[in-house]
């Protein structure tokens, strides 16, 4: 037994010595391993742009093991760590630093002219001014004007973000005299304009599309049997909203009636929530409230985040990125719950404001004479008018086209 233990101990000592030599040799190989990497001279990368490890490497004496996407959602210097095998097959670590920059000027929502009444204040801070990364860009008006004197004043609206990007917008300030009243010239021959639901069906219904509506308490309580007979294939129902930012929640007065009757006649149902959220936390609070209202119903189509308080946007102090992340938070919540999710917005705001979305889009774009939308982004639903008419609803209603395959544009 004693002899056996001695042999075992001897073998262990020999094993440890061999492993020591092996590890020392490996260490020496790694320390002395050849690393020949040439980086690009310019390591600046725009905020939220797509970039991989290899995008900043001119040459490398080996193979990158994981050419991963670099997260570019924070401004400033960022260290990129990666592994590669050199030509000798040695796995090595390497790192370099990039600089994430904001090179996008702010967006200003302003036409070529702005009108105020003589004697009133020109509240240029109410002109929408936002930025991709800056939650509160500096906005000023350059030029002289006198709101106590009627006339046209050529001015320049200037917006600057914290990165120094500047946008300038020339416009005319029109100061007009107060209206003196008097008799109005009403046109008694006014003819109501509207789009019949059947015209939309005839124009857009194919094997790859469905035609539907979005409705709320403003349509009172529709006759769903008539809607079904008219060819309505789906409806988006407003589940509710809040009374302003951080206000009390309210259930749409017609929601229960609408969802129960839509399901009764076999019309597919999705729901939307009109949000006044001002942070990711309040957007998640909205989502939790909506979930409580819909969890006992069979929802066929997506849950929709509808944020469109653009006239008060300056008061929210949100960058476009923060706004987008707020929407993503709401929709991620429902995706995690097993629902499909959707962002609703109009063409102009999708093109100018919403940034990197993780969810499909419901496009709002009203076109004349049933023309196709010119929007070039991806979308799966298209709200093509707000002045639709259909048997079963008194008054106007929004008409929508659903594309069973994601639509890039409708040319």
PDB file of C-alpha atoms in Angstrom, residues 65-207:
ATOM      1  CA  UNK A  65     -14.137  34.678 -34.028  1.00  0.00           C
ATOM      2  CA  UNK A  66     -17.348  36.699 -33.613  1.00  0.00           C
ATOM      3  CA  UNK A  67     -17.898  39.659 -35.925  1.00  0.00           C
ATOM      4  CA  UNK A  68     -20.708  41.000 -33.737  1.00  0.00           C
ATOM      5  CA  UNK A  69     -22.839  44.116 -34.101  1.00  0.00           C
ATOM      6  CA  UNK A  70     -21.562  46.989 -31.974  1.00  0.00           C
ATOM      7  CA  UNK A  71     -24.118  48.799 -29.825  1.00  0.00           C
ATOM      8  CA  UNK A  72     -24.017  52.464 -30.880  1.00  0.00           C
ATOM      9  CA  UNK A  73     -26.849  53.860 -28.758  1.00  0.00           C
ATOM     10  CA  UNK A  74     -24.672  55.965 -26.419  1.00  0.00           C
ATOM     11  CA  UNK A  75     -22.601  58.949 -27.473  1.00  0.00           C
ATOM     12  CA  UNK A  76     -18.911  59.077 -26.655  1.00  0.00           C
ATOM     13  CA  UNK A  77     -15.932  56.751 -26.609  1.00  0.00           C
ATOM     14  CA  UNK A  78     -16.627  53.012 -26.610  1.00  0.00           C
ATOM     15  CA  UNK A  79     -14.176  50.132 -26.233  1.00  0.00           C
ATOM     16  CA  UNK A  80     -14.664  47.181 -28.575  1.00  0.00           C
ATOM     17  CA  UNK A  81     -13.268  43.875 -27.256  1.00  0.00           C
ATOM     18  CA  UNK A  82     -13.075  40.832 -29.519  1.00  0.00           C
ATOM     19  CA  UNK A  83     -11.176  37.572 -30.053  1.00  0.00           C
ATOM     20  CA  UNK A  84      -9.346  36.313 -33.133  1.00  0.00           C
ATOM     21  CA  UNK A  85      -7.112  33.417 -34.128  1.00  0.00           C
ATOM     22  CA  UNK A  86      -3.844  34.415 -35.717  1.00  0.00           C
ATOM     23  CA  UNK A  87      -2.157  32.502 -38.526  1.00  0.00           C
ATOM     24  CA  UNK A  88      -0.522  30.187 -35.955  1.00  0.00           C
ATOM     25  CA  UNK A  89      -3.956  29.170 -34.642  1.00  0.00           C
ATOM     26  CA  UNK A  90      -3.502  30.980 -31.314  1.00  0.00           C
ATOM     27  CA  UNK A  91      -6.697  32.491 -29.839  1.00  0.00           C
ATOM     28  CA  UNK A  92      -5.998  36.086 -28.833  1.00  0.00           C
ATOM     29  CA  UNK A  93      -7.857  39.045 -27.391  1.00  0.00           C
ATOM     30  CA  UNK A  94      -7.749  42.519 -28.888  1.00  0.00           C
ATOM     31  CA  UNK A  95      -9.547  45.809 -28.309  1.00  0.00           C
ATOM     32  CA  UNK A  96      -9.832  49.195 -29.896  1.00  0.00           C
ATOM     33  CA  UNK A  97     -11.856  52.327 -29.180  1.00  0.00           C
ATOM     34  CA  UNK A  98     -14.423  54.007 -31.392  1.00  0.00           C
ATOM     35  CA  UNK A  99     -16.123  57.360 -30.957  1.00  0.00           C
ATOM     36  CA  UNK A 100     -19.914  57.427 -31.298  1.00  0.00           C
ATOM     37  CA  UNK A 101     -20.911  60.862 -32.558  1.00  0.00           C
ATOM     38  CA  UNK A 102     -24.090  62.817 -33.230  1.00  0.00           C
ATOM     39  CA  UNK A 103     -23.861  64.423 -36.651  1.00  0.00           C
ATOM     40  CA  UNK A 104     -27.598  64.885 -37.235  1.00  0.00           C
ATOM     41  CA  UNK A 105     -29.122  68.389 -36.934  1.00  0.00           C
ATOM     42  CA  UNK A 106     -32.399  68.953 -35.056  1.00  0.00           C
ATOM     43  CA  UNK A 107     -35.782  68.758 -36.777  1.00  0.00           C
ATOM     44  CA  UNK A 108     -38.064  71.796 -36.849  1.00  0.00           C
ATOM     45  CA  UNK A 109     -41.744  71.489 -37.799  1.00  0.00           C
ATOM     46  CA  UNK A 110     -42.399  74.838 -39.445  1.00  0.00           C
ATOM     47  CA  UNK A 111     -43.841  75.965 -42.736  1.00  0.00           C
ATOM     48  CA  UNK A 112     -42.732  78.896 -44.844  1.00  0.00           C
ATOM     49  CA  UNK A 113     -44.942  81.279 -42.880  1.00  0.00           C
ATOM     50  CA  UNK A 114     -46.371  81.715 -39.395  1.00  0.00           C
ATOM     51  CA  UNK A 115     -49.264  84.038 -38.548  1.00  0.00           C
ATOM     52  CA  UNK A 116     -50.142  85.880 -35.335  1.00  0.00           C
ATOM     53  CA  UNK A 117     -52.781  88.491 -34.614  1.00  0.00           C
ATOM     54  CA  UNK A 118     -51.621  92.056 -33.989  1.00  0.00           C
ATOM     55  CA  UNK A 119     -51.117  92.627 -30.273  1.00  0.00           C
ATOM     56  CA  UNK A 120     -50.627  88.938 -29.480  1.00  0.00           C
ATOM     57  CA  UNK A 121     -47.357  87.321 -28.405  1.00  0.00           C
ATOM     58  CA  UNK A 122     -45.357  85.284 -30.931  1.00  0.00           C
ATOM     59  CA  UNK A 123     -44.875  82.039 -29.013  1.00  0.00           C
ATOM     60  CA  UNK A 124     -42.131  80.541 -31.127  1.00  0.00           C
ATOM     61  CA  UNK A 125     -41.378  78.030 -28.365  1.00  0.00           C
ATOM     62  CA  UNK A 126     -44.609  76.295 -29.428  1.00  0.00           C
ATOM     63  CA  UNK A 127     -43.075  75.492 -32.822  1.00  0.00           C
ATOM     64  CA  UNK A 128     -42.059  71.842 -32.669  1.00  0.00           C
ATOM     65  CA  UNK A 129     -38.304  71.443 -32.299  1.00  0.00           C
ATOM     66  CA  UNK A 130     -36.692  68.071 -31.568  1.00  0.00           C
ATOM     67  CA  UNK A 131     -33.465  66.130 -31.923  1.00  0.00           C
ATOM     68  CA  UNK A 132     -32.311  62.531 -32.211  1.00  0.00           C
ATOM     69  CA  UNK A 133     -30.149  62.560 -29.051  1.00  0.00           C
ATOM     70  CA  UNK A 134     -30.802  65.892 -27.318  1.00  0.00           C
ATOM     71  CA  UNK A 135     -33.985  66.021 -25.232  1.00  0.00           C
ATOM     72  CA  UNK A 136     -34.010  69.820 -25.169  1.00  0.00           C
ATOM     73  CA  UNK A 137     -32.238  71.504 -28.114  1.00  0.00           C
ATOM     74  CA  UNK A 138     -31.766  75.268 -28.032  1.00  0.00           C
ATOM     75  CA  UNK A 139     -34.281  77.034 -30.268  1.00  0.00           C
ATOM     76  CA  UNK A 140     -34.145  80.737 -31.129  1.00  0.00           C
ATOM     77  CA  UNK A 141     -35.566  83.159 -33.691  1.00  0.00           C
ATOM     78  CA  UNK A 142     -33.206  85.530 -35.481  1.00  0.00           C
ATOM     79  CA  UNK A 143     -34.443  88.802 -36.966  1.00  0.00           C
ATOM     80  CA  UNK A 144     -36.528  91.767 -35.929  1.00  0.00           C
ATOM     81  CA  UNK A 145     -40.312  91.822 -35.690  1.00  0.00           C
ATOM     82  CA  UNK A 146     -43.059  93.785 -33.961  1.00  0.00           C
ATOM     83  CA  UNK A 147     -46.265  91.936 -33.116  1.00  0.00           C
ATOM     84  CA  UNK A 148     -47.932  95.272 -32.373  1.00  0.00           C
ATOM     85  CA  UNK A 149     -47.584  96.328 -35.997  1.00  0.00           C
ATOM     86  CA  UNK A 150     -49.204  94.426 -38.874  1.00  0.00           C
ATOM     87  CA  UNK A 151     -46.827  93.350 -41.599  1.00  0.00           C
ATOM     88  CA  UNK A 152     -44.620  90.551 -42.922  1.00  0.00           C
ATOM     89  CA  UNK A 153     -41.295  89.963 -41.163  1.00  0.00           C
ATOM     90  CA  UNK A 154     -38.623  87.671 -42.699  1.00  0.00           C
ATOM     91  CA  UNK A 155     -37.068  85.649 -39.874  1.00  0.00           C
ATOM     92  CA  UNK A 156     -34.887  82.594 -39.314  1.00  0.00           C
ATOM     93  CA  UNK A 157     -35.677  79.822 -36.831  1.00  0.00           C
ATOM     94  CA  UNK A 158     -32.445  78.301 -35.503  1.00  0.00           C
ATOM     95  CA  UNK A 159     -32.162  75.019 -33.583  1.00  0.00           C
ATOM     96  CA  UNK A 160     -28.900  73.753 -32.058  1.00  0.00           C
ATOM     97  CA  UNK A 161     -28.266  70.496 -30.188  1.00  0.00           C
ATOM     98  CA  UNK A 162     -25.632  69.768 -27.534  1.00  0.00           C
ATOM     99  CA  UNK A 163     -23.315  68.263 -30.153  1.00  0.00           C
ATOM    100  CA  UNK A 164     -23.249  71.566 -32.015  1.00  0.00           C
ATOM    101  CA  UNK A 165     -25.385  70.474 -34.958  1.00  0.00           C
ATOM    102  CA  UNK A 166     -27.504  73.363 -36.230  1.00  0.00           C
ATOM    103  CA  UNK A 167     -30.590  73.620 -38.394  1.00  0.00           C
ATOM    104  CA  UNK A 168     -31.867  76.939 -39.773  1.00  0.00           C
ATOM    105  CA  UNK A 169     -35.303  77.524 -41.280  1.00  0.00           C
ATOM    106  CA  UNK A 170     -36.135  80.835 -42.984  1.00  0.00           C
ATOM    107  CA  UNK A 171     -39.804  81.807 -42.680  1.00  0.00           C
ATOM    108  CA  UNK A 172     -42.096  84.814 -42.746  1.00  0.00           C
ATOM    109  CA  UNK A 173     -43.899  85.992 -39.641  1.00  0.00           C
ATOM    110  CA  UNK A 174     -47.213  87.498 -40.714  1.00  0.00           C
ATOM    111  CA  UNK A 175     -48.721  89.895 -38.188  1.00  0.00           C
ATOM    112  CA  UNK A 176     -52.347  90.510 -39.137  1.00  0.00           C
ATOM    113  CA  UNK A 177     -54.972  92.872 -37.784  1.00  0.00           C
ATOM    114  CA  UNK A 178     -57.755  91.383 -35.650  1.00  0.00           C
ATOM    115  CA  UNK A 179     -60.856  90.282 -37.490  1.00  0.00           C
ATOM    116  CA  UNK A 180     -63.644  92.869 -37.445  1.00  0.00           C
ATOM    117  CA  UNK A 181     -66.342  90.221 -37.684  1.00  0.00           C
ATOM    118  CA  UNK A 182     -69.209  90.869 -40.057  1.00  0.00           C
ATOM    119  CA  UNK A 183     -71.428  88.518 -41.961  1.00  0.00           C
ATOM    120  CA  UNK A 184     -69.977  85.254 -43.120  1.00  0.00           C
ATOM    121  CA  UNK A 185     -70.328  84.023 -46.661  1.00  0.00           C
ATOM    122  CA  UNK A 186     -71.500  80.468 -46.107  1.00  0.00           C
ATOM    123  CA  UNK A 187     -71.565  78.199 -49.120  1.00  0.00           C
ATOM    124  CA  UNK A 188     -75.030  76.679 -49.008  1.00  0.00           C
ATOM    125  CA  UNK A 189     -74.124  74.453 -51.954  1.00  0.00           C
ATOM    126  CA  UNK A 190     -71.427  72.599 -50.028  1.00  0.00           C
ATOM    127  CA  UNK A 191     -71.301  68.955 -51.058  1.00  0.00           C
ATOM    128  CA  UNK A 192     -70.042  66.420 -48.521  1.00  0.00           C
ATOM    129  CA  UNK A 193     -66.955  64.500 -49.588  1.00  0.00           C
ATOM    130  CA  UNK A 194     -66.289  60.957 -48.404  1.00  0.00           C
ATOM    131  CA  UNK A 195     -64.805  57.624 -49.475  1.00  0.00           C
ATOM    132  CA  UNK A 196     -67.223  54.688 -49.697  1.00  0.00           C
ATOM    133  CA  UNK A 197     -65.932  51.484 -48.101  1.00  0.00           C
ATOM    134  CA  UNK A 198     -66.861  49.508 -51.207  1.00  0.00           C
ATOM    135  CA  UNK A 199     -64.601  51.732 -53.329  1.00  0.00           C
ATOM    136  CA  UNK A 200     -61.636  50.804 -51.142  1.00  0.00           C
ATOM    137  CA  UNK A 201     -62.566  47.130 -51.409  1.00  0.00           C
ATOM    138  CA  UNK A 202     -62.789  47.355 -55.191  1.00  0.00           C
ATOM    139  CA  UNK A 203     -59.436  49.133 -55.420  1.00  0.00           C
ATOM    140  CA  UNK A 204     -57.303  47.332 -52.852  1.00  0.00           C
ATOM    141  CA  UNK A 205     -58.832  43.931 -52.072  1.00  0.00           C
ATOM    142  CA  UNK A 206     -56.655  41.057 -53.338  1.00  0.00           C
ATOM    143  CA  UNK A 207     -55.686  37.599 -52.133  1.00  0.00           C
TER     144      UNK A 207
END
